[in-house]
């Protein structure tokens, strides 16, 4: 009788130990398999992105630059992905404006006309001054201006793709 209860105890104890060990292995394996679907895929700049220093931009001369960032999915990080372009206009010793290259009318690429010192949209003849203000054309508003800040001489841009 005593042997039988000892056998039962050992049987229950070995099942409990086996179950615990199996759970210890199964939980990380299941977590690893499920992880990619639970993780949010991130596109573009999540925060401010560095676009150089003020010395990179001469005062009063708009400069078009390409914004790159990283994309991260489940297991991979892709660096240097092109996100879009912006016009950077240094307006003074310690000030600048950054505009979307996309026209606020229907999204065409706006160019800088050096000869007329204005931003020109080739699609419907939209015209904007160096401050991005609408001068003429069908655009309902001025050029989109991005938020920027300068930290330790580095210009930081809060970039979002505008269409
Ligand atoms: S898209 Fe620029 S004026 Fe129409």
Coordinates of C-alpha atoms and ligand atoms in Angstrom, one line a residue:
X1 CA 0.0 0.0 0.0
X2 CA 2.8 2.4 0.9
X3 CA 4.7 1.4 -2.2
X4 CA 1.6 2.3 -4.3
X5 CA 1.2 5.8 -2.9
X6 CA 4.9 6.4 -3.3
X7 CA 4.6 5.3 -6.9
X8 CA 1.7 7.6 -7.4
X9 CA 3.5 10.5 -5.8
X10 CA 6.6 9.9 -8.1
X11 CA 4.3 9.7 -11.1
X12 CA 2.6 13.0 -10.3
X13 CA 5.9 14.7 -9.5
X14 CA 7.5 13.5 -12.7
X15 CA 4.5 14.7 -14.8
X16 CA 4.6 18.1 -13.0
X17 CA 8.3 18.4 -13.6
X18 CA 7.9 17.4 -17.3
X19 CA 5.1 19.9 -17.8
X20 CA 7.2 22.7 -16.3
X21 CA 10.1 21.9 -18.5
X22 CA 7.9 21.6 -21.6
X23 CA 6.3 25.0 -20.8
X24 CA 9.8 26.5 -20.2
X25 CA 10.7 25.5 -23.8
X26 CA 7.4 26.1 -25.5
X27 CA 6.8 29.7 -24.2
X28 CA 10.0 31.2 -25.8
X29 CA 9.5 29.2 -29.0
X30 CA 5.9 30.4 -29.4
X31 CA 6.9 33.9 -28.5
X32 CA 9.7 33.9 -31.1
X33 CA 7.2 32.7 -33.8
X34 CA 4.5 35.2 -32.8
X35 CA 6.9 38.2 -32.2
X36 CA 7.0 39.5 -35.8
X37 CA 3.3 39.8 -36.0
X38 CA 3.0 41.5 -32.7
X39 CA 5.8 44.0 -33.5
X40 CA 4.8 47.3 -35.2
X41 CA 6.6 48.0 -38.5
X42 CA 8.1 51.5 -38.5
X43 CA 8.4 53.6 -41.6
X44 CA 10.2 56.8 -41.9
X45 CA 11.5 59.1 -39.3
X46 CA 10.0 58.5 -35.9
X47 CA 11.7 61.6 -34.5
X48 CA 13.8 64.5 -35.7
X49 CA 16.3 63.7 -38.4
X50 CA 19.7 65.4 -38.7
X51 CA 20.2 67.4 -42.0
X52 CA 23.6 68.9 -41.4
X53 CA 24.7 72.2 -39.9
X54 CA 23.9 75.8 -40.7
X55 CA 27.3 76.1 -42.5
X56 CA 26.0 73.6 -45.1
X57 CA 23.4 76.1 -46.3
X58 CA 24.3 79.6 -47.6
X59 CA 22.0 82.4 -46.5
X60 CA 19.2 83.1 -49.1
X61 CA 20.1 80.2 -51.4
X62 CA 17.5 77.4 -51.3
X63 CA 19.0 74.0 -51.4
X64 CA 17.1 70.8 -52.2
X65 CA 18.2 67.8 -50.1
X66 CA 17.1 64.2 -49.9
X67 CA 15.9 62.8 -46.6
X68 CA 16.9 59.2 -45.8
X69 CA 15.9 57.1 -42.9
X70 CA 15.7 53.5 -41.6
X71 CA 12.9 51.0 -41.9
X72 CA 12.7 48.2 -39.3
X73 CA 10.6 45.1 -39.6
X74 CA 10.6 42.0 -37.6
X75 CA 14.3 41.0 -37.8
X76 CA 15.8 43.5 -40.2
X77 CA 16.9 47.2 -40.3
X78 CA 17.2 48.8 -43.7
X79 CA 19.3 52.0 -43.5
X80 CA 19.5 54.8 -46.0
X81 CA 16.1 54.5 -47.5
X82 CA 15.0 57.6 -49.4
X83 CA 12.0 59.1 -47.8
X84 CA 11.6 62.2 -49.9
X85 CA 13.1 65.6 -50.5
X86 CA 12.8 69.1 -49.0
X87 CA 13.9 72.6 -49.7
X88 CA 16.1 74.1 -47.1
X89 CA 16.3 77.9 -47.0
X90 CA 18.7 79.5 -44.5
X91 CA 17.1 82.8 -43.7
X92 CA 19.8 84.3 -41.4
X93 CA 22.8 83.5 -39.2
X94 CA 20.9 81.2 -36.9
X95 CA 17.6 80.7 -38.7
X96 CA 16.2 78.6 -41.5
X97 CA 13.0 77.3 -43.0
X98 CA 12.4 73.9 -44.5
X99 CA 9.7 73.4 -47.1
X100 CA 8.1 70.3 -48.7
X101 CA 9.0 69.9 -52.3
X102 CA 5.5 68.9 -53.0
X103 CA 3.2 71.7 -54.3
X104 CA 0.2 72.3 -51.9
X105 CA -2.1 72.3 -54.9
X106 CA -1.8 68.7 -56.3
X107 CA 1.6 67.6 -55.1
X108 CA 3.9 68.3 -58.1
X109 CA 7.5 68.9 -57.4
X110 CA 8.3 72.6 -56.8
X111 CA 11.5 73.9 -58.2
X112 CA 13.6 77.0 -57.3
X113 CA 13.8 79.5 -60.1
X114 CA 17.2 81.1 -59.6
X115 CA 16.6 83.7 -62.3
X116 CA 13.3 84.9 -60.8
X117 CA 14.2 84.0 -57.1
X118 CA 10.9 82.2 -56.6
X119 CA 9.6 78.6 -56.2
X120 CA 7.8 77.5 -59.3
X121 CA 5.4 74.7 -59.8
X122 CA 5.6 73.4 -63.4
X123 CA 2.2 71.7 -63.3
X124 CA -0.2 74.7 -63.1
X125 CA 2.2 77.6 -62.8
X126 CA 2.0 77.9 -59.1
X127 CA 4.4 80.5 -57.7
X128 CA 5.7 80.9 -54.2
X129 CA 8.3 83.3 -52.7
X130 CA 11.4 82.3 -50.8
X131 CA 9.4 82.1 -47.6
X132 CA 7.0 79.6 -49.2
X133 CA 4.2 82.1 -49.4
X134 CA 1.8 81.7 -52.3
X135 CA 2.2 84.5 -54.9
X136 CA 0.0 83.2 -57.7
X137 CA -1.6 80.0 -59.1
X138 CA -4.3 77.6 -58.0
X139 CA -2.7 76.5 -54.7
X140 CA -5.1 76.9 -51.8
X141 CA -2.2 77.7 -49.3
X142 CA 1.5 78.4 -48.8
X143 CA 4.1 75.8 -49.2
X144 CA 4.2 73.3 -46.3
X145 CA 6.9 74.3 -43.7
X146 CA 8.5 71.7 -41.5
X147 CA 9.3 72.0 -37.8
X148 CA 13.0 72.3 -37.2
X149 CA 15.4 72.8 -34.3
X150 CA 19.1 73.3 -33.8
X151 CA 21.0 71.3 -31.2
X152 CA 24.8 71.5 -30.9
X153 CA 25.0 73.2 -34.3
X154 CA 23.1 70.3 -35.9
X155 CA 19.9 71.0 -37.8
X156 CA 17.1 68.6 -36.8
X157 CA 14.1 68.2 -39.0
X158 CA 10.7 66.7 -38.1
X159 CA 10.1 65.1 -41.5
X160 CA 6.8 63.7 -42.7
X161 CA 6.0 62.9 -46.3
X162 CA 3.6 65.5 -47.6
X163 CA 1.6 65.0 -50.8
Ligands
LIG1 S1 0.3 71.1 -58.6 FE1 1.4 72.9 -58.3 S2 0.1 74.4 -59.1 FE2 -1.0 72.6 -59.4

